[in-house]
C-alpha positions as CSV (number, residue, x, y, z in Angstrom):
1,X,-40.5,-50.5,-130.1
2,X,-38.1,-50.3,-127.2
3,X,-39.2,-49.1,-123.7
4,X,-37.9,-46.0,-122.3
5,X,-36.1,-47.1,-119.0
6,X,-38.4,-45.5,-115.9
7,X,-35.9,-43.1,-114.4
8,X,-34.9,-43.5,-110.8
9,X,-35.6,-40.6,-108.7
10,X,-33.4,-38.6,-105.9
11,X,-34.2,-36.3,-103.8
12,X,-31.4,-34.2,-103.2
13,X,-31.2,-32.4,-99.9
14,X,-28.6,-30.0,-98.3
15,X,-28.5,-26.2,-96.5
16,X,-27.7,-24.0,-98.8
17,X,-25.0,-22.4,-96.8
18,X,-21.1,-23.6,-98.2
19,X,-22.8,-26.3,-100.2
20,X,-24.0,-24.1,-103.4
21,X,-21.4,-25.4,-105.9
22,X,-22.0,-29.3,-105.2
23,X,-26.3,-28.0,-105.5
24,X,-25.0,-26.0,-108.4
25,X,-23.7,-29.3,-110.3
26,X,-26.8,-31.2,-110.3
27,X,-28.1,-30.8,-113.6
28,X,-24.7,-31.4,-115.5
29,X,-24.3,-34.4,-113.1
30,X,-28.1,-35.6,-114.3
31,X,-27.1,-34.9,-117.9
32,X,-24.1,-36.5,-118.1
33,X,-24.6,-39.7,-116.2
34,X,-28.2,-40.1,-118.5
35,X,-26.6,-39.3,-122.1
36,X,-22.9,-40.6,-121.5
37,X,-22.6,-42.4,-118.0
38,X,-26.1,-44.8,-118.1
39,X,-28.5,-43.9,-120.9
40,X,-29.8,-47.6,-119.5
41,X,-30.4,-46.4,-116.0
42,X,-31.4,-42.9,-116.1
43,X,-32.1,-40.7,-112.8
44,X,-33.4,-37.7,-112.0
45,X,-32.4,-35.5,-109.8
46,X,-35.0,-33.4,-107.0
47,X,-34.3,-30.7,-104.9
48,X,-36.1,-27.6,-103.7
49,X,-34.9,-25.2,-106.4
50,X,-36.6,-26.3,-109.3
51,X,-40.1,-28.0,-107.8
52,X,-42.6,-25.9,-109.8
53,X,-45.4,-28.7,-109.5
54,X,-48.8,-28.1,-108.5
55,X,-49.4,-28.8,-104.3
56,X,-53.2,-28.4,-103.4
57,X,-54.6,-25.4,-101.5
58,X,-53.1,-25.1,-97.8
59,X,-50.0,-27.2,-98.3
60,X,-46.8,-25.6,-97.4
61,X,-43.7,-25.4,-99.2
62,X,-42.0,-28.1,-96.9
63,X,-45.2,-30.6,-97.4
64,X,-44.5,-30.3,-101.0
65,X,-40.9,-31.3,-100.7
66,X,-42.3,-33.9,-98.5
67,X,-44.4,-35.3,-100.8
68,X,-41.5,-35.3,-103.5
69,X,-39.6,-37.5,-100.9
70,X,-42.5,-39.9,-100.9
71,X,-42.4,-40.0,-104.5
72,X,-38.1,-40.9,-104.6
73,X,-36.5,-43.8,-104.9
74,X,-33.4,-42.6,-103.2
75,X,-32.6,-39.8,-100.8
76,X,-29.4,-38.1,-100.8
77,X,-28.0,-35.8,-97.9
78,X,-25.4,-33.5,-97.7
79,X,-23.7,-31.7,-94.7
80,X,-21.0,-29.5,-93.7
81,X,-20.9,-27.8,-90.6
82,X,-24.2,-27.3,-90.3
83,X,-27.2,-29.7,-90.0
84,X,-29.9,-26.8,-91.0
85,X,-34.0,-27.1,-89.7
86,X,-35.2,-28.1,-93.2
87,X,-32.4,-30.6,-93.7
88,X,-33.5,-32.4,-90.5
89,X,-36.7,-32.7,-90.6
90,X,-36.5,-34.1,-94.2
91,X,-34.3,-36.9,-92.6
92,X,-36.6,-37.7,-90.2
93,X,-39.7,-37.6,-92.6
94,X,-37.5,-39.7,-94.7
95,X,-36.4,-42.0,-91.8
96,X,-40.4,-42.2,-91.1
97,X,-41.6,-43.1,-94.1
98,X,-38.3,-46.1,-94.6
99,X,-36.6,-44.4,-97.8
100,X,-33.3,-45.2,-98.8
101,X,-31.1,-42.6,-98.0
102,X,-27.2,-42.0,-98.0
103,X,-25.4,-38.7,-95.9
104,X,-22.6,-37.6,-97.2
105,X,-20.2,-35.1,-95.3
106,X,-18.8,-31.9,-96.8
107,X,-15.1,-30.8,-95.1
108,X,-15.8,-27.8,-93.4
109,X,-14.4,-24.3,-94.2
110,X,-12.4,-22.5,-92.9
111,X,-13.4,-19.2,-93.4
112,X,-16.5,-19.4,-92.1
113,X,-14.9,-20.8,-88.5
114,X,-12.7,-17.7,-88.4
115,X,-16.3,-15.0,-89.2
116,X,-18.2,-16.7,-86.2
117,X,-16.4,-18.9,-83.9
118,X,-18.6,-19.7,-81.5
119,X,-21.5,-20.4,-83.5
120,X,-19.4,-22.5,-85.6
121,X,-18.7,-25.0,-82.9
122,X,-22.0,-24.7,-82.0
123,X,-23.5,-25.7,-85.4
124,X,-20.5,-28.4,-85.1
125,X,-21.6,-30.0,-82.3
126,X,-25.0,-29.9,-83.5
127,X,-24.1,-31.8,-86.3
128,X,-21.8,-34.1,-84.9
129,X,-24.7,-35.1,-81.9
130,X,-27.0,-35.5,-85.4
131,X,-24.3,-37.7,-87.0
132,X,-23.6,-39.9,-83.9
133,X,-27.5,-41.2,-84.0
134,X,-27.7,-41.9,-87.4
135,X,-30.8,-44.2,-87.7
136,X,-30.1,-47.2,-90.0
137,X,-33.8,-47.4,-90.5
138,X,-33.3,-47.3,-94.7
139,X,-33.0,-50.1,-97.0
140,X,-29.3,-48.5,-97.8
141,X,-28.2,-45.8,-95.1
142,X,-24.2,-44.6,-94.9
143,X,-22.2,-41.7,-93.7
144,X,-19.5,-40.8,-96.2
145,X,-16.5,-38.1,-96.3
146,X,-16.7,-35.8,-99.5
147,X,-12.9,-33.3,-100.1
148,X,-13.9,-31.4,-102.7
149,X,-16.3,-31.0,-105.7
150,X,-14.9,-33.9,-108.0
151,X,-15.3,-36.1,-104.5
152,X,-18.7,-35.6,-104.0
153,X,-19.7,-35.7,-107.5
154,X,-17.6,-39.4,-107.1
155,X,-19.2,-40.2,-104.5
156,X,-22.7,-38.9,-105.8
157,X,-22.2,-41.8,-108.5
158,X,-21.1,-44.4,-106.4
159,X,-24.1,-43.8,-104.1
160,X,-26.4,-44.0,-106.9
161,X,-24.8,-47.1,-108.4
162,X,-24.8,-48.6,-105.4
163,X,-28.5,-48.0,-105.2
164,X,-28.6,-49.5,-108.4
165,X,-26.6,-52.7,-107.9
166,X,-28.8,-53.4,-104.4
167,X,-32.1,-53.7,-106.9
168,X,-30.3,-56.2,-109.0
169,X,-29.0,-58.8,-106.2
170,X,-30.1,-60.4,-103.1
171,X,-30.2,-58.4,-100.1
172,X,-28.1,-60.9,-98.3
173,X,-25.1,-60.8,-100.8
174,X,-24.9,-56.9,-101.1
175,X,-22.0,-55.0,-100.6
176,X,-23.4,-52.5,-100.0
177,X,-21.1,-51.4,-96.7
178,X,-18.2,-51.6,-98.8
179,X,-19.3,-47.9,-99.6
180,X,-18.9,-46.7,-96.4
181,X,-15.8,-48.5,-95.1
182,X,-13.2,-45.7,-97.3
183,X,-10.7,-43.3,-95.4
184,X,-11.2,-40.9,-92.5
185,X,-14.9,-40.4,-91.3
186,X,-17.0,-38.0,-91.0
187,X,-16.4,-36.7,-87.4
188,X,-12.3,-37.1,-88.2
189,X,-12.5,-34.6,-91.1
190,X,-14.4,-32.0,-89.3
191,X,-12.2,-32.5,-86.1
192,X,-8.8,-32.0,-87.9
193,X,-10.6,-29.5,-89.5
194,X,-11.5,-27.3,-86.6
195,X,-7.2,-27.9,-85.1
196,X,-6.3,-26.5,-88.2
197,X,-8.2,-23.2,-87.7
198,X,-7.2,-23.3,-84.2
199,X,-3.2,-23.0,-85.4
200,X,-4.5,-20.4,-88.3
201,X,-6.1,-18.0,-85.9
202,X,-5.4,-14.6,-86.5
203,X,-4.1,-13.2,-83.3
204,X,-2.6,-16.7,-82.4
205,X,1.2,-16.3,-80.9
């Protein structure tokens, strides 16, 4: 009888704020790449929406995702604008305990510069001071540019695959920067980003 294939598991974590459509697409994503993309190599897919798991007595909600970090394979980030309090400190429990991890990098929108301004540079610089210190203290760590929803859910794949191919070969021989090394980065996108708003402001002669 042929062995079910253990599943590798991601942790999936992001604000919630501009980023519900990518968190949205999870469970097609999971479906599709386990029935169609990789039956072979099946994942699945964590994040705080759907943990319904018993924690013991006294344990917060944050020391359950914690321990759900502990128990993943891989750890996937995902930013816009706004690096977010629960978002950070799973990074750096994630750093701490020497998970895998890849960030990717939403483009910003622009409708939520022109609501709030100055809170939106705020959260930017935030961010980009977060980005700029990036510990490379995972087994695979990367910052990476995502456009749109069919580019992170690329990108999603290729992080994952990635992840896969760097448990089938030598550490020495992976290619594992190759990933990393595409188009504009992170701090490019979100700069051009915040010029265009700067032209589109209402009021602007």
């Amino acid at each position: 009888m042929e062995s079910i294939p253990k599943p590798i598991i991601i942790f999936f974590s992001s604000s919630t704020s501009n980023l519900e459509e990518e968190r949205g697409c999870l469970k097609d994503f999971e479906e599709i790449w386990n029935e169609y993309k990789h039956p072979d190599k099946p994942i699945k897919i964590l994040k705080w929406e759907n943990r319904n798991h018993f924690r013991p007595t006294g344990m917060s909600f944050q020391d359950g995702l914690n321990l759900d970090i502990c128990e993943s394979d891989l750890i996937i980030f995902l930013f816009s604008h706004v690096l977010g309090k629960h978002t950070k400190e799973e990074y750096d429990f994630a750093v701490n305990n020497k998970k895998s991890y890849y960030i990717l990098v939403k483009e910003p929108q622009i409708d939520s510069f022109h609501k709030q301004p100055i809170k939106w540079f705020n959260d930017f610089i935030k961010l980009r001071k977060f980005l700029n210190n990036v510990n490379n203290h995972g087994i695979l760590t990367g910052v990476t540019p995502i456009a749109n929803l069919s580019d992170f859910q690329w990108q999603l794949s290729n992080c994952i695959e990635n992840y896969i191919s760097h448990l089938l070969m030598d550490k020495a021989s992976s290619k594992a920067n190759d990933l990393f090394n595409r188009g504009k980065s992170p701090d490019m996108i979100i700069l051009e980003t915040i010029q265009q708003s700067l032209r589109d402001f209402p009021g602007k002669n």
